[in-house]
PDB file of C-alpha atoms in Angstrom:
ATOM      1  CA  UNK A   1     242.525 198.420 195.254  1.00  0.00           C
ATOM      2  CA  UNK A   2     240.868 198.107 192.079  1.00  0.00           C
ATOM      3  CA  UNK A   3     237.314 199.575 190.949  1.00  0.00           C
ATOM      4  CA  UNK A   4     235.214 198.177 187.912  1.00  0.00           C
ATOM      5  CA  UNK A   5     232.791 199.496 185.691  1.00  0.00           C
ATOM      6  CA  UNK A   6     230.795 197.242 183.706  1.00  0.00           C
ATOM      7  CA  UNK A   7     228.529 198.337 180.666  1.00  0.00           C
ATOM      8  CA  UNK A   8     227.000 197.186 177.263  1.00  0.00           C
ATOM      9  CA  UNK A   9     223.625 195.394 178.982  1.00  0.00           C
ATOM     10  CA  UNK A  10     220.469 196.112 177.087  1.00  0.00           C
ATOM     11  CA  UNK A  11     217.467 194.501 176.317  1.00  0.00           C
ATOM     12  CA  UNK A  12     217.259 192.091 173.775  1.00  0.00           C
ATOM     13  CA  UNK A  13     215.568 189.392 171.811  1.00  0.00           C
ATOM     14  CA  UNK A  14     216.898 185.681 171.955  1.00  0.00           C
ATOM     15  CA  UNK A  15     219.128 184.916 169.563  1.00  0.00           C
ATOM     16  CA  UNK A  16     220.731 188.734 169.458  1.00  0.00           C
ATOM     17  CA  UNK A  17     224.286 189.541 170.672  1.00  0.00           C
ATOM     18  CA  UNK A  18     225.188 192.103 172.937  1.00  0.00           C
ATOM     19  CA  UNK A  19     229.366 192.919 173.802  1.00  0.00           C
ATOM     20  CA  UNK A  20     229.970 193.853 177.607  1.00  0.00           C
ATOM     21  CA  UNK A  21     233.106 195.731 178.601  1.00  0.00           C
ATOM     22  CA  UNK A  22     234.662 195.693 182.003  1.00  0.00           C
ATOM     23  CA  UNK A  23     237.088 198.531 182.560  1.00  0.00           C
ATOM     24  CA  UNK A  24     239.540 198.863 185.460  1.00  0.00           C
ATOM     25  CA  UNK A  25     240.457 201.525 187.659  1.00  0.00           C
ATOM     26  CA  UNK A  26     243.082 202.568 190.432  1.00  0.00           C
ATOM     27  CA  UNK A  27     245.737 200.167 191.332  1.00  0.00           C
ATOM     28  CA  UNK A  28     245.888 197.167 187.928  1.00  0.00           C
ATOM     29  CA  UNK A  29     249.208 195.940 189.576  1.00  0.00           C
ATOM     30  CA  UNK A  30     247.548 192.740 190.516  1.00  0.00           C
ATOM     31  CA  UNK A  31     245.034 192.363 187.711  1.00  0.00           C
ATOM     32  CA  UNK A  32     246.444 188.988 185.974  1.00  0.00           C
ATOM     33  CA  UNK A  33     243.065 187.784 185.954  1.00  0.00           C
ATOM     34  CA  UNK A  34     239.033 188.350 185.151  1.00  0.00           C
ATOM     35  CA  UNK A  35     236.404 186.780 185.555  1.00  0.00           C
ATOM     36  CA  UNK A  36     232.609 187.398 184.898  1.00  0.00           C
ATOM     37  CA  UNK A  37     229.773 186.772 187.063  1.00  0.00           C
ATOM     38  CA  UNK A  38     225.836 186.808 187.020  1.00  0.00           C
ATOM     39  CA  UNK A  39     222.829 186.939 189.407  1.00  0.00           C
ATOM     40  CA  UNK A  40     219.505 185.995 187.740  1.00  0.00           C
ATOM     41  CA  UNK A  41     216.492 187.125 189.484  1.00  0.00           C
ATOM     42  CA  UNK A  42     215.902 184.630 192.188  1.00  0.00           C
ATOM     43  CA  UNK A  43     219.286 183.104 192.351  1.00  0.00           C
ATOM     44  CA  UNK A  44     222.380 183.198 193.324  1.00  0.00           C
ATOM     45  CA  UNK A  45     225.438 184.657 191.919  1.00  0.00           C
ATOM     46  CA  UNK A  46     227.139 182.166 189.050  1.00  0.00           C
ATOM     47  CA  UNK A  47     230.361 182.424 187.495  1.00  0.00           C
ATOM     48  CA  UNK A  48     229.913 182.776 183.675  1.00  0.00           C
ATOM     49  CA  UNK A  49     233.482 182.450 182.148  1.00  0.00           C
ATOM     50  CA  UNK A  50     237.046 183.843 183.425  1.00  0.00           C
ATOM     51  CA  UNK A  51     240.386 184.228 182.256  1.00  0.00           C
ATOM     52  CA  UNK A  52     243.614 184.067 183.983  1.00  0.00           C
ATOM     53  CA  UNK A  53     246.737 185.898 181.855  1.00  0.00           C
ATOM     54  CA  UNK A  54     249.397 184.195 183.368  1.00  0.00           C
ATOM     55  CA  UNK A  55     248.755 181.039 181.680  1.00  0.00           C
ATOM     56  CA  UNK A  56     245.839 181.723 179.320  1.00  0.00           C
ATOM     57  CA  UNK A  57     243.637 179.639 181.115  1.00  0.00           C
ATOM     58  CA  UNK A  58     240.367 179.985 180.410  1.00  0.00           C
ATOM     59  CA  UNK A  59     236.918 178.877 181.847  1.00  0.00           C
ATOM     60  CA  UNK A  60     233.510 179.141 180.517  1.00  0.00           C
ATOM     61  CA  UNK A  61     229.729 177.816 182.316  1.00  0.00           C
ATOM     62  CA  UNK A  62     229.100 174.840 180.150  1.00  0.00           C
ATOM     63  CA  UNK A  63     225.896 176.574 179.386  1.00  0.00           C
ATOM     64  CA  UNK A  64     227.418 179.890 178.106  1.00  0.00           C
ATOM     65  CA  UNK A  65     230.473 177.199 176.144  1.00  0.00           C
ATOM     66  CA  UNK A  66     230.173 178.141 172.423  1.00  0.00           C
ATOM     67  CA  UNK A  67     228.190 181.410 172.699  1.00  0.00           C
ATOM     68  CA  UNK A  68     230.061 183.308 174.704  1.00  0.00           C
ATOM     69  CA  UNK A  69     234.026 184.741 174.383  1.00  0.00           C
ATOM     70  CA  UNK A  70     236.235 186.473 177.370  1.00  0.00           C
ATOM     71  CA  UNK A  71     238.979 188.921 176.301  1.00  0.00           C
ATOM     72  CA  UNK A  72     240.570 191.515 178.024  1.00  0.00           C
ATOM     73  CA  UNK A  73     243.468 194.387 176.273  1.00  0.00           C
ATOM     74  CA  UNK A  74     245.685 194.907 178.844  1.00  0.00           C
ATOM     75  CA  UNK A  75     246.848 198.325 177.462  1.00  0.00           C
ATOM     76  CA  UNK A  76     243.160 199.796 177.949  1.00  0.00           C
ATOM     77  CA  UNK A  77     242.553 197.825 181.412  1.00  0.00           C
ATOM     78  CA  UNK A  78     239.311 196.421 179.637  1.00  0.00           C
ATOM     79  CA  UNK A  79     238.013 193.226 179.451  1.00  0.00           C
ATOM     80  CA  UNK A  80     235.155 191.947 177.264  1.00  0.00           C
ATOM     81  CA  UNK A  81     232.331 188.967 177.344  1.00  0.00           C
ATOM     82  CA  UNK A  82     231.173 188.789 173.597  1.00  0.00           C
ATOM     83  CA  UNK A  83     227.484 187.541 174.386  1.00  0.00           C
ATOM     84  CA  UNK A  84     226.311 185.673 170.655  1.00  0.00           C
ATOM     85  CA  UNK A  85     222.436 183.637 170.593  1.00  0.00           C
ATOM     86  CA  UNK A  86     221.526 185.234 173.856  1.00  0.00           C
ATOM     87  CA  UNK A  87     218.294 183.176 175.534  1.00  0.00           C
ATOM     88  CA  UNK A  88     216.151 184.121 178.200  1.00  0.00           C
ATOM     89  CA  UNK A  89     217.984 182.280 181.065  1.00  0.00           C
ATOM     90  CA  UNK A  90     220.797 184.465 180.133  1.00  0.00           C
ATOM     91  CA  UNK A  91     219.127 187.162 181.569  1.00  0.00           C
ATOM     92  CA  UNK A  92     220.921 188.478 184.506  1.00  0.00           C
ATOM     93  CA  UNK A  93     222.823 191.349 186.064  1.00  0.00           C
ATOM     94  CA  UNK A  94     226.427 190.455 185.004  1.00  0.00           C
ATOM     95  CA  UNK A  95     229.571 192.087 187.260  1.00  0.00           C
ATOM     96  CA  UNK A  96     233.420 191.441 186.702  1.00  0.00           C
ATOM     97  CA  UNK A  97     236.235 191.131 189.285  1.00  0.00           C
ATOM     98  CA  UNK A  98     239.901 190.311 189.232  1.00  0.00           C
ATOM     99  CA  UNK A  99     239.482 188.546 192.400  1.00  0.00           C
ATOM    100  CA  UNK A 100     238.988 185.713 191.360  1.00  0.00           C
ATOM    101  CA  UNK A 101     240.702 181.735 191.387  1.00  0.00           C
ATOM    102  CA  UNK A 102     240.770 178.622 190.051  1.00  0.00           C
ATOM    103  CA  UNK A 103     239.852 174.927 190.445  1.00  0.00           C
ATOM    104  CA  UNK A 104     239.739 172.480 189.079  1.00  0.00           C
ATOM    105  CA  UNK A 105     236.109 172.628 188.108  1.00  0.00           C
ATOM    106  CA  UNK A 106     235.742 176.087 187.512  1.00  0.00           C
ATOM    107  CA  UNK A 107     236.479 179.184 188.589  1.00  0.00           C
ATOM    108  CA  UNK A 108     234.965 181.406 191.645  1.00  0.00           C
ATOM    109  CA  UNK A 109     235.074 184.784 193.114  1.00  0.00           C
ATOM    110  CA  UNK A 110     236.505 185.503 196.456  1.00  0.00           C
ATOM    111  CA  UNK A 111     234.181 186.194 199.025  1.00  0.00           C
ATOM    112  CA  UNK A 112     235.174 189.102 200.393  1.00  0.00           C
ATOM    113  CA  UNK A 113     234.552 190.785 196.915  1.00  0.00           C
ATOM    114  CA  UNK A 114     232.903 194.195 197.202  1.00  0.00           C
ATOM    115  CA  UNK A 115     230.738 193.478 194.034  1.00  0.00           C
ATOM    116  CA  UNK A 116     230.076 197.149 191.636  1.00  0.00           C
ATOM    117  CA  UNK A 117     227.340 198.377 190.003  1.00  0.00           C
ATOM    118  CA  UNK A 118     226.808 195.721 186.733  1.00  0.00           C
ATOM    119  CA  UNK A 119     225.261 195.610 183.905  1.00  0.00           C
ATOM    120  CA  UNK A 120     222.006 194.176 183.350  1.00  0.00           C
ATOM    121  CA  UNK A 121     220.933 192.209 180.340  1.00  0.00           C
ATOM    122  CA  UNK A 122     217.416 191.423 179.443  1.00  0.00           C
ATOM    123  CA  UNK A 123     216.608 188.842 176.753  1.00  0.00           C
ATOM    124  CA  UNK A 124     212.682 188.627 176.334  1.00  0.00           C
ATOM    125  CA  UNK A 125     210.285 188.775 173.450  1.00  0.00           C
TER     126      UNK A 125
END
């Protein structure tokens, strides 16, 4: 049982950065991996990039490839999406999870995730 808190969205112009921070809570026994996720208005939920510890895999939405950097530090249960040249389709509510896995395409979230709060991010001028 883990809980996440997501924060750093704001409202922004394109080509600004913004840093979002994911921190963990309760039970991190099982938290080898992160991913984040968005949900536009009018669509559905996308994966955006994740990160899996136990091999340092990493995937990012060819889209976000180049702009955008997931990190986590394990010894404050954060995790980070560095968000650099921000556009409008970037706009989105943006969550994290640990529960999370791999393909080999991409990455997805498992869908029985109970998703939290988010952060939105506006980019608009």
């Amino acid at each position: 049982q883990v809980q996440f808190v997501e924060s750093g969205g704001a409202l922004v112009e394109p080509g600004d950065s913004l840093r979002l921070s994911c921190v963990a809570s309760g039970s991190t026994l099982d938290v080898s991996s992160i991913g984040w996720f968005r949900q536009g208005p009018g669509k559905a939920r996308e994966e955006v990039a994740c990160l899996r510890s136990g091999d340092g895999r990493i995937y990012y939405r060819e889209s976000v490839k180049g702009r955008f950097t997931i990190s986590r530090d394990n010894a404050k249960n954060t995790a980070f999406l560095l968000m650099n040249d921000l556009r409008p389709e970037d706009t989105a509510i943006y969550y994290c999870t640990s529960a999370i896995g791999f393909s080999p395409s991409g990455c997805y979230a498992d869908p029985s995730e109970s998703w939290g709060q988010g952060t939105q991010v506006i980019v608009s001028s």
